[in-house]
mmCIF file of N, CA and C and ligand atoms in Angstrom:
data_model
loop_
_atom_site.group_PDB
_atom_site.id
_atom_site.type_symbol
_atom_site.label_atom_id
_atom_site.label_comp_id
_atom_site.label_asym_id
_atom_site.label_seq_id
_atom_site.Cartn_x
_atom_site.Cartn_y
_atom_site.Cartn_z
ATOM 1 N N UNK A 1 -38.313 113.516 36.151
ATOM 2 C CA UNK A 1 -38.000 112.089 36.114
ATOM 3 C C UNK A 1 -38.487 111.419 37.394
ATOM 4 N N UNK A 2 -39.095 110.251 37.291
ATOM 5 C CA UNK A 2 -39.538 109.547 38.498
ATOM 6 C C UNK A 2 -38.337 109.036 39.288
ATOM 7 N N UNK A 3 -38.444 109.011 40.598
ATOM 8 C CA UNK A 3 -37.302 108.594 41.435
ATOM 9 C C UNK A 3 -37.150 107.084 41.538
ATOM 10 N N UNK A 4 -37.459 106.388 40.477
ATOM 11 C CA UNK A 4 -37.347 104.933 40.486
ATOM 12 C C UNK A 4 -35.891 104.503 40.332
ATOM 13 N N UNK A 5 -35.628 103.291 40.748
ATOM 14 C CA UNK A 5 -34.292 102.735 40.551
ATOM 15 C C UNK A 5 -34.016 102.638 39.061
ATOM 16 N N UNK A 6 -32.796 102.945 38.706
ATOM 17 C CA UNK A 6 -32.422 102.884 37.305
ATOM 18 C C UNK A 6 -32.465 101.447 36.797
ATOM 19 N N UNK A 7 -32.984 101.289 35.594
ATOM 20 C CA UNK A 7 -33.012 99.960 34.989
ATOM 21 C C UNK A 7 -31.894 99.809 33.966
ATOM 22 N N UNK A 8 -31.004 100.806 33.961
ATOM 23 C CA UNK A 8 -29.900 100.761 33.005
ATOM 24 C C UNK A 8 -28.934 99.650 33.378
ATOM 25 N N UNK A 9 -28.478 98.940 32.381
ATOM 26 C CA UNK A 9 -27.499 97.883 32.597
ATOM 27 C C UNK A 9 -26.092 98.491 32.538
ATOM 28 N N UNK A 10 -25.610 98.900 33.706
ATOM 29 C CA UNK A 10 -24.325 99.603 33.735
ATOM 30 C C UNK A 10 -23.170 98.704 33.301
ATOM 31 N N UNK A 11 -23.285 97.419 33.660
ATOM 32 C CA UNK A 11 -22.201 96.511 33.274
ATOM 33 C C UNK A 11 -22.073 96.461 31.755
ATOM 34 N N UNK A 12 -23.230 96.361 31.072
ATOM 35 C CA UNK A 12 -23.204 96.302 29.607
ATOM 36 C C UNK A 12 -22.631 97.601 29.037
ATOM 37 N N UNK A 13 -23.053 98.747 29.628
ATOM 38 C CA UNK A 13 -22.540 100.036 29.153
ATOM 39 C C UNK A 13 -21.031 100.121 29.334
ATOM 40 N N UNK A 14 -20.575 99.675 30.495
ATOM 41 C CA UNK A 14 -19.142 99.754 30.800
ATOM 42 C C UNK A 14 -18.336 98.821 29.900
ATOM 43 N N UNK A 15 -18.891 97.632 29.685
ATOM 44 C CA UNK A 15 -18.154 96.681 28.840
ATOM 45 C C UNK A 15 -18.098 97.175 27.403
ATOM 46 N N UNK A 16 -19.181 97.827 26.979
ATOM 47 C CA UNK A 16 -19.206 98.398 25.637
ATOM 48 C C UNK A 16 -18.162 99.511 25.523
ATOM 49 N N UNK A 17 -18.121 100.355 26.574
ATOM 50 C CA UNK A 17 -17.166 101.461 26.557
ATOM 51 C C UNK A 17 -15.731 100.928 26.581
ATOM 52 N N UNK A 18 -15.512 99.882 27.367
ATOM 53 C CA UNK A 18 -14.168 99.302 27.443
ATOM 54 C C UNK A 18 -13.741 98.768 26.075
ATOM 55 N N UNK A 19 -14.674 98.082 25.399
ATOM 56 C CA UNK A 19 -14.373 97.544 24.068
ATOM 57 C C UNK A 19 -13.997 98.666 23.103
ATOM 58 N N UNK A 20 -14.768 99.760 23.168
ATOM 59 C CA UNK A 20 -14.486 100.900 22.284
ATOM 60 C C UNK A 20 -13.125 101.512 22.577
ATOM 61 N N UNK A 21 -12.816 101.664 23.849
ATOM 62 C CA UNK A 21 -11.547 102.278 24.238
ATOM 63 C C UNK A 21 -10.370 101.420 23.802
ATOM 64 N N UNK A 22 -10.502 100.109 24.004
ATOM 65 C CA UNK A 22 -9.430 99.203 23.598
ATOM 66 C C UNK A 22 -9.259 99.259 22.087
ATOM 67 N N UNK A 23 -10.379 99.325 21.355
ATOM 68 C CA UNK A 23 -10.322 99.395 19.894
ATOM 69 C C UNK A 23 -9.623 100.680 19.450
ATOM 70 N N UNK A 24 -9.935 101.797 20.143
ATOM 71 C CA UNK A 24 -9.299 103.072 19.782
ATOM 72 C C UNK A 24 -7.798 103.029 20.058
ATOM 73 N N UNK A 25 -7.434 102.442 21.180
ATOM 74 C CA UNK A 25 -6.010 102.321 21.491
ATOM 75 C C UNK A 25 -5.319 101.429 20.469
ATOM 76 N N UNK A 26 -6.024 100.387 20.047
ATOM 77 C CA UNK A 26 -5.485 99.506 19.008
ATOM 78 C C UNK A 26 -5.252 100.277 17.716
ATOM 79 N N UNK A 27 -6.234 101.128 17.368
ATOM 80 C CA UNK A 27 -6.122 101.930 16.147
ATOM 81 C C UNK A 27 -4.890 102.816 16.187
ATOM 82 N N UNK A 28 -4.589 103.314 17.371
ATOM 83 C CA UNK A 28 -3.421 104.173 17.528
ATOM 84 C C UNK A 28 -2.136 103.363 17.546
ATOM 85 N N UNK A 29 -2.291 102.048 17.513
ATOM 86 C CA UNK A 29 -1.118 101.192 17.591
ATOM 87 C C UNK A 29 -0.616 101.056 19.008
ATOM 88 N N UNK A 30 -1.517 101.295 19.958
ATOM 89 C CA UNK A 30 -1.120 101.309 21.362
ATOM 90 C C UNK A 30 -1.832 100.234 22.160
ATOM 91 N N UNK A 31 -2.369 99.256 21.437
ATOM 92 C CA UNK A 31 -3.130 98.239 22.139
ATOM 93 C C UNK A 31 -2.265 97.332 22.994
ATOM 94 N N UNK A 32 -1.026 97.187 22.601
ATOM 95 C CA UNK A 32 -0.177 96.242 23.304
ATOM 96 C C UNK A 32 0.768 96.913 24.280
ATOM 97 N N UNK A 33 2.041 96.683 24.074
ATOM 98 C CA UNK A 33 3.031 97.126 25.053
ATOM 99 C C UNK A 33 3.533 98.529 24.729
ATOM 100 N N UNK A 34 2.653 99.471 24.800
ATOM 101 C CA UNK A 34 3.065 100.867 24.667
ATOM 102 C C UNK A 34 3.214 101.335 23.237
ATOM 103 N N UNK A 35 3.894 102.443 23.084
ATOM 104 C CA UNK A 35 4.002 103.098 21.794
ATOM 105 C C UNK A 35 4.882 102.310 20.833
ATOM 106 N N UNK A 36 4.327 102.072 19.657
ATOM 107 C CA UNK A 36 5.103 101.398 18.634
ATOM 108 C C UNK A 36 5.053 102.242 17.374
ATOM 109 N N UNK A 37 6.145 102.831 17.025
ATOM 110 C CA UNK A 37 6.201 103.643 15.824
ATOM 111 C C UNK A 37 7.101 102.979 14.791
ATOM 112 N N UNK A 38 6.722 103.185 13.546
ATOM 113 C CA UNK A 38 7.551 102.699 12.458
ATOM 114 C C UNK A 38 8.906 103.399 12.543
ATOM 115 N N UNK A 39 9.946 102.617 12.651
ATOM 116 C CA UNK A 39 11.270 103.221 12.832
ATOM 117 C C UNK A 39 11.762 103.905 11.569
ATOM 118 N N UNK A 40 11.038 103.702 10.455
ATOM 119 C CA UNK A 40 11.416 104.371 9.212
ATOM 120 C C UNK A 40 10.929 105.814 9.164
ATOM 121 N N UNK A 41 10.036 106.161 10.096
ATOM 122 C CA UNK A 41 9.566 107.535 10.147
ATOM 123 C C UNK A 41 10.741 108.485 10.338
ATOM 124 N N UNK A 42 10.771 109.506 9.499
ATOM 125 C CA UNK A 42 11.763 110.551 9.740
ATOM 126 C C UNK A 42 11.389 111.265 11.030
ATOM 127 N N UNK A 43 12.364 111.710 11.750
ATOM 128 C CA UNK A 43 12.090 112.386 13.005
ATOM 129 C C UNK A 43 11.865 113.873 12.757
ATOM 130 N N UNK A 44 10.938 114.156 11.849
ATOM 131 C CA UNK A 44 10.647 115.542 11.524
ATOM 132 C C UNK A 44 9.791 116.164 12.617
ATOM 133 N N UNK A 45 9.699 117.474 12.583
ATOM 134 C CA UNK A 45 8.907 118.158 13.611
ATOM 135 C C UNK A 45 7.435 117.796 13.466
ATOM 136 N N UNK A 46 7.015 117.526 12.211
ATOM 137 C CA UNK A 46 5.619 117.155 12.012
ATOM 138 C C UNK A 46 5.310 115.830 12.697
ATOM 139 N N UNK A 47 6.213 114.885 12.511
ATOM 140 C CA UNK A 47 6.027 113.586 13.152
ATOM 141 C C UNK A 47 6.041 113.747 14.665
ATOM 142 N N UNK A 48 6.933 114.585 15.156
ATOM 143 C CA UNK A 48 7.009 114.820 16.590
ATOM 144 C C UNK A 48 5.702 115.406 17.114
ATOM 145 N N UNK A 49 5.137 116.338 16.350
ATOM 146 C CA UNK A 49 3.875 116.954 16.761
ATOM 147 C C UNK A 49 2.754 115.926 16.756
ATOM 148 N N UNK A 50 2.706 115.126 15.696
ATOM 149 C CA UNK A 50 1.672 114.093 15.619
ATOM 150 C C UNK A 50 1.822 113.095 16.759
ATOM 151 N N UNK A 51 3.054 112.777 17.028
ATOM 152 C CA UNK A 51 3.345 111.826 18.087
ATOM 153 C C UNK A 51 2.864 112.374 19.437
ATOM 154 N N UNK A 52 3.080 113.663 19.639
ATOM 155 C CA UNK A 52 2.612 114.295 20.875
ATOM 156 C C UNK A 52 1.113 114.228 20.985
ATOM 157 N N UNK A 53 0.422 114.482 19.878
ATOM 158 C CA UNK A 53 -1.040 114.419 19.882
ATOM 159 C C UNK A 53 -1.525 113.004 20.171
ATOM 160 N N UNK A 54 -0.885 112.046 19.519
ATOM 161 C CA UNK A 54 -1.276 110.652 19.714
ATOM 162 C C UNK A 54 -1.055 110.252 21.165
ATOM 163 N N UNK A 55 0.066 110.681 21.729
ATOM 164 C CA UNK A 55 0.365 110.331 23.111
ATOM 165 C C UNK A 55 -0.634 110.956 24.074
ATOM 166 N N UNK A 56 -1.007 112.212 23.780
ATOM 167 C CA UNK A 56 -1.981 112.884 24.635
ATOM 168 C C UNK A 56 -3.330 112.180 24.558
ATOM 169 N N UNK A 57 -3.712 111.818 23.324
ATOM 170 C CA UNK A 57 -4.977 111.115 23.132
ATOM 171 C C UNK A 57 -4.938 109.758 23.829
ATOM 172 N N UNK A 58 -3.820 109.065 23.663
ATOM 173 C CA UNK A 58 -3.682 107.742 24.270
ATOM 174 C C UNK A 58 -3.754 107.838 25.790
ATOM 175 N N UNK A 59 -3.159 108.882 26.352
ATOM 176 C CA UNK A 59 -3.179 109.052 27.804
ATOM 177 C C UNK A 59 -4.616 109.240 28.292
ATOM 178 N N UNK A 60 -5.387 110.046 27.552
ATOM 179 C CA UNK A 60 -6.786 110.266 27.905
ATOM 180 C C UNK A 60 -7.571 108.966 27.818
ATOM 181 N N UNK A 61 -7.335 108.215 26.725
ATOM 182 C CA UNK A 61 -8.045 106.948 26.538
ATOM 183 C C UNK A 61 -7.697 105.970 27.652
ATOM 184 N N UNK A 62 -6.421 105.936 28.023
ATOM 185 C CA UNK A 62 -5.999 105.007 29.079
ATOM 186 C C UNK A 62 -6.618 105.374 30.419
ATOM 187 N N UNK A 63 -6.670 106.677 30.708
ATOM 188 C CA UNK A 63 -7.284 107.128 31.963
ATOM 189 C C UNK A 63 -8.757 106.726 32.009
ATOM 190 N N UNK A 64 -9.442 106.946 30.874
ATOM 191 C CA UNK A 64 -10.852 106.582 30.808
ATOM 192 C C UNK A 64 -11.020 105.085 30.971
ATOM 193 N N UNK A 65 -10.127 104.342 30.329
ATOM 194 C CA UNK A 65 -10.174 102.882 30.418
ATOM 195 C C UNK A 65 -9.968 102.430 31.868
ATOM 196 N N UNK A 66 -9.072 103.087 32.569
ATOM 197 C CA UNK A 66 -8.842 102.746 33.981
ATOM 198 C C UNK A 66 -10.099 102.995 34.808
ATOM 199 N N UNK A 67 -10.762 104.119 34.539
ATOM 200 C CA UNK A 67 -12.004 104.428 35.255
ATOM 201 C C UNK A 67 -13.062 103.361 34.974
ATOM 202 N N UNK A 68 -13.138 102.947 33.704
ATOM 203 C CA UNK A 68 -14.128 101.942 33.309
ATOM 204 C C UNK A 68 -13.826 100.618 34.009
ATOM 205 N N UNK A 69 -12.558 100.242 34.038
ATOM 206 C CA UNK A 69 -12.202 98.966 34.667
ATOM 207 C C UNK A 69 -12.412 99.023 36.179
ATOM 208 N N UNK A 70 -12.158 100.182 36.750
ATOM 209 C CA UNK A 70 -12.394 100.359 38.177
ATOM 210 C C UNK A 70 -13.890 100.220 38.473
ATOM 211 N N UNK A 71 -14.712 100.813 37.604
ATOM 212 C CA UNK A 71 -16.164 100.720 37.794
ATOM 213 C C UNK A 71 -16.636 99.269 37.665
ATOM 214 N N UNK A 72 -16.056 98.541 36.708
ATOM 215 C CA UNK A 72 -16.414 97.122 36.545
ATOM 216 C C UNK A 72 -16.003 96.328 37.784
ATOM 217 N N UNK A 73 -14.847 96.655 38.354
ATOM 218 C CA UNK A 73 -14.394 95.971 39.566
ATOM 219 C C UNK A 73 -15.354 96.271 40.721
ATOM 220 N N UNK A 74 -15.823 97.529 40.789
ATOM 221 C CA UNK A 74 -16.764 97.899 41.847
ATOM 222 C C UNK A 74 -18.092 97.160 41.666
ATOM 223 N N UNK A 75 -18.497 96.986 40.415
ATOM 224 C CA UNK A 75 -19.710 96.203 40.142
ATOM 225 C C UNK A 75 -19.542 94.789 40.673
ATOM 226 N N UNK A 76 -18.369 94.216 40.413
ATOM 227 C CA UNK A 76 -18.097 92.847 40.846
ATOM 228 C C UNK A 76 -18.077 92.754 42.368
ATOM 229 N N UNK A 77 -17.632 93.836 43.023
ATOM 230 C CA UNK A 77 -17.529 93.835 44.485
ATOM 231 C C UNK A 77 -18.842 94.245 45.145
ATOM 232 N N UNK A 78 -19.779 94.726 44.327
ATOM 233 C CA UNK A 78 -21.080 95.109 44.862
ATOM 234 C C UNK A 78 -21.125 96.502 45.465
ATOM 235 N N UNK A 79 -20.104 97.328 45.211
ATOM 236 C CA UNK A 79 -20.154 98.700 45.730
ATOM 237 C C UNK A 79 -20.184 99.728 44.599
ATOM 238 N N UNK A 80 -20.713 99.299 43.472
ATOM 239 C CA UNK A 80 -20.831 100.209 42.342
ATOM 240 C C UNK A 80 -21.891 101.275 42.623
ATOM 241 N N UNK A 81 -21.634 102.484 42.139
ATOM 242 C CA UNK A 81 -22.624 103.548 42.299
ATOM 243 C C UNK A 81 -22.502 104.290 43.616
ATOM 244 N N UNK A 82 -21.429 103.984 44.365
ATOM 245 C CA UNK A 82 -21.191 104.680 45.626
ATOM 246 C C UNK A 82 -20.028 105.645 45.413
ATOM 247 N N UNK A 83 -20.222 106.875 45.871
ATOM 248 C CA UNK A 83 -19.186 107.894 45.722
ATOM 249 C C UNK A 83 -17.932 107.464 46.479
ATOM 250 N N UNK A 84 -16.767 107.559 45.818
ATOM 251 C CA UNK A 84 -15.517 107.120 46.456
ATOM 252 C C UNK A 84 -15.024 108.132 47.477
ATOM 253 N N UNK A 85 -15.623 109.290 47.478
ATOM 254 C CA UNK A 85 -15.192 110.325 48.411
ATOM 255 C C UNK A 85 -16.080 110.345 49.652
ATOM 256 N N UNK A 86 -17.366 110.626 49.459
ATOM 257 C CA UNK A 86 -18.250 110.800 50.613
ATOM 258 C C UNK A 86 -19.046 109.535 50.946
ATOM 259 N N UNK A 87 -19.001 108.515 50.070
ATOM 260 C CA UNK A 87 -19.685 107.266 50.376
ATOM 261 C C UNK A 87 -21.186 107.290 50.138
ATOM 262 N N UNK A 88 -21.681 108.391 49.593
ATOM 263 C CA UNK A 88 -23.108 108.491 49.297
ATOM 264 C C UNK A 88 -23.385 107.885 47.922
ATOM 265 N N UNK A 89 -24.636 107.430 47.709
ATOM 266 C CA UNK A 89 -24.971 106.896 46.381
ATOM 267 C C UNK A 89 -24.865 107.992 45.313
ATOM 268 N N UNK A 90 -24.347 107.608 44.177
ATOM 269 C CA UNK A 90 -24.251 108.545 43.054
ATOM 270 C C UNK A 90 -25.598 108.574 42.341
ATOM 271 N N UNK A 91 -26.018 109.761 41.948
ATOM 272 C CA UNK A 91 -27.282 109.947 41.230
ATOM 273 C C UNK A 91 -27.367 108.984 40.032
ATOM 274 N N UNK A 92 -28.435 108.154 39.970
ATOM 275 C CA UNK A 92 -28.559 107.198 38.849
ATOM 276 C C UNK A 92 -28.483 107.869 37.480
ATOM 277 N N UNK A 93 -28.979 109.107 37.389
ATOM 278 C CA UNK A 93 -28.937 109.797 36.099
ATOM 279 C C UNK A 93 -27.495 110.112 35.712
ATOM 280 N N UNK A 94 -26.700 110.407 36.740
ATOM 281 C CA UNK A 94 -25.278 110.681 36.486
ATOM 282 C C UNK A 94 -24.583 109.397 36.024
ATOM 283 N N UNK A 95 -24.916 108.284 36.660
ATOM 284 C CA UNK A 95 -24.309 107.010 36.279
ATOM 285 C C UNK A 95 -24.742 106.588 34.880
ATOM 286 N N UNK A 96 -25.979 106.976 34.548
ATOM 287 C CA UNK A 96 -26.480 106.634 33.222
ATOM 288 C C UNK A 96 -25.687 107.379 32.155
ATOM 289 N N UNK A 97 -25.406 108.666 32.450
ATOM 290 C CA UNK A 97 -24.673 109.498 31.494
ATOM 291 C C UNK A 97 -23.190 109.148 31.504
ATOM 292 N N UNK A 98 -22.688 108.762 32.670
ATOM 293 C CA UNK A 98 -21.254 108.485 32.822
ATOM 294 C C UNK A 98 -21.097 107.266 33.725
ATOM 295 N N UNK A 99 -21.222 106.076 33.137
ATOM 296 C CA UNK A 99 -21.230 104.847 33.954
ATOM 297 C C UNK A 99 -19.949 104.652 34.763
ATOM 298 N N UNK A 100 -18.858 105.264 34.328
ATOM 299 C CA UNK A 100 -17.590 105.065 35.028
ATOM 300 C C UNK A 100 -17.355 106.136 36.098
ATOM 301 N N UNK A 101 -18.374 106.938 36.398
ATOM 302 C CA UNK A 101 -18.212 108.009 37.381
ATOM 303 C C UNK A 101 -17.773 107.447 38.729
ATOM 304 N N UNK A 102 -16.770 108.078 39.330
ATOM 305 C CA UNK A 102 -16.246 107.606 40.619
ATOM 306 C C UNK A 102 -16.823 108.410 41.784
ATOM 307 N N UNK A 103 -17.278 109.621 41.483
ATOM 308 C CA UNK A 103 -17.734 110.504 42.545
ATOM 309 C C UNK A 103 -19.149 110.994 42.281
ATOM 310 N N UNK A 104 -19.843 111.353 43.349
ATOM 311 C CA UNK A 104 -21.148 112.000 43.186
ATOM 312 C C UNK A 104 -20.907 113.392 42.611
ATOM 313 N N UNK A 105 -21.982 114.024 42.207
ATOM 314 C CA UNK A 105 -21.849 115.303 41.511
ATOM 315 C C UNK A 105 -21.181 116.349 42.403
ATOM 316 N N UNK A 106 -21.472 116.307 43.713
ATOM 317 C CA UNK A 106 -20.899 117.279 44.637
ATOM 318 C C UNK A 106 -19.391 117.106 44.763
ATOM 319 N N UNK A 107 -18.981 115.847 44.921
ATOM 320 C CA UNK A 107 -17.553 115.579 45.083
ATOM 321 C C UNK A 107 -16.806 115.772 43.770
ATOM 322 N N UNK A 108 -17.450 115.462 42.646
ATOM 323 C CA UNK A 108 -16.820 115.651 41.346
ATOM 324 C C UNK A 108 -16.490 117.129 41.148
ATOM 325 N N UNK A 109 -17.345 117.996 41.668
ATOM 326 C CA UNK A 109 -17.108 119.428 41.543
ATOM 327 C C UNK A 109 -15.881 119.853 42.356
ATOM 328 N N UNK A 110 -15.633 119.123 43.452
ATOM 329 C CA UNK A 110 -14.477 119.448 44.300
ATOM 330 C C UNK A 110 -13.161 118.966 43.699
ATOM 331 N N UNK A 111 -13.264 117.902 42.896
ATOM 332 C CA UNK A 111 -12.040 117.299 42.379
ATOM 333 C C UNK A 111 -11.500 118.016 41.159
HETATM 334 ZN ZN1 LIG B 1 -19.510 112.310 47.044
#
């Protein structure tokens, strides 16, 4: 790959990812103020298991969403693409694959 500056529009990628994440959380019924379950659901073990899975998935989605929003904030502040640990620029190819990356590849391995 040539060492040229990336022409990828990270803001567009991040906004797209944010939209998808919000949509997924909405699908889970978690778009608003936390978990909302139909109170008519029997409290069977199956429901409990499903609920655990949904909560785990929602937690992952929320974490990813936080990373995406943090990256968008960094874009707005003009320090996007800088490793939050060592302060070095993050590899453009890494940002292309993972626009919400907070750390360079070296620091990500440490975390
Ligand atoms: Zn680093």
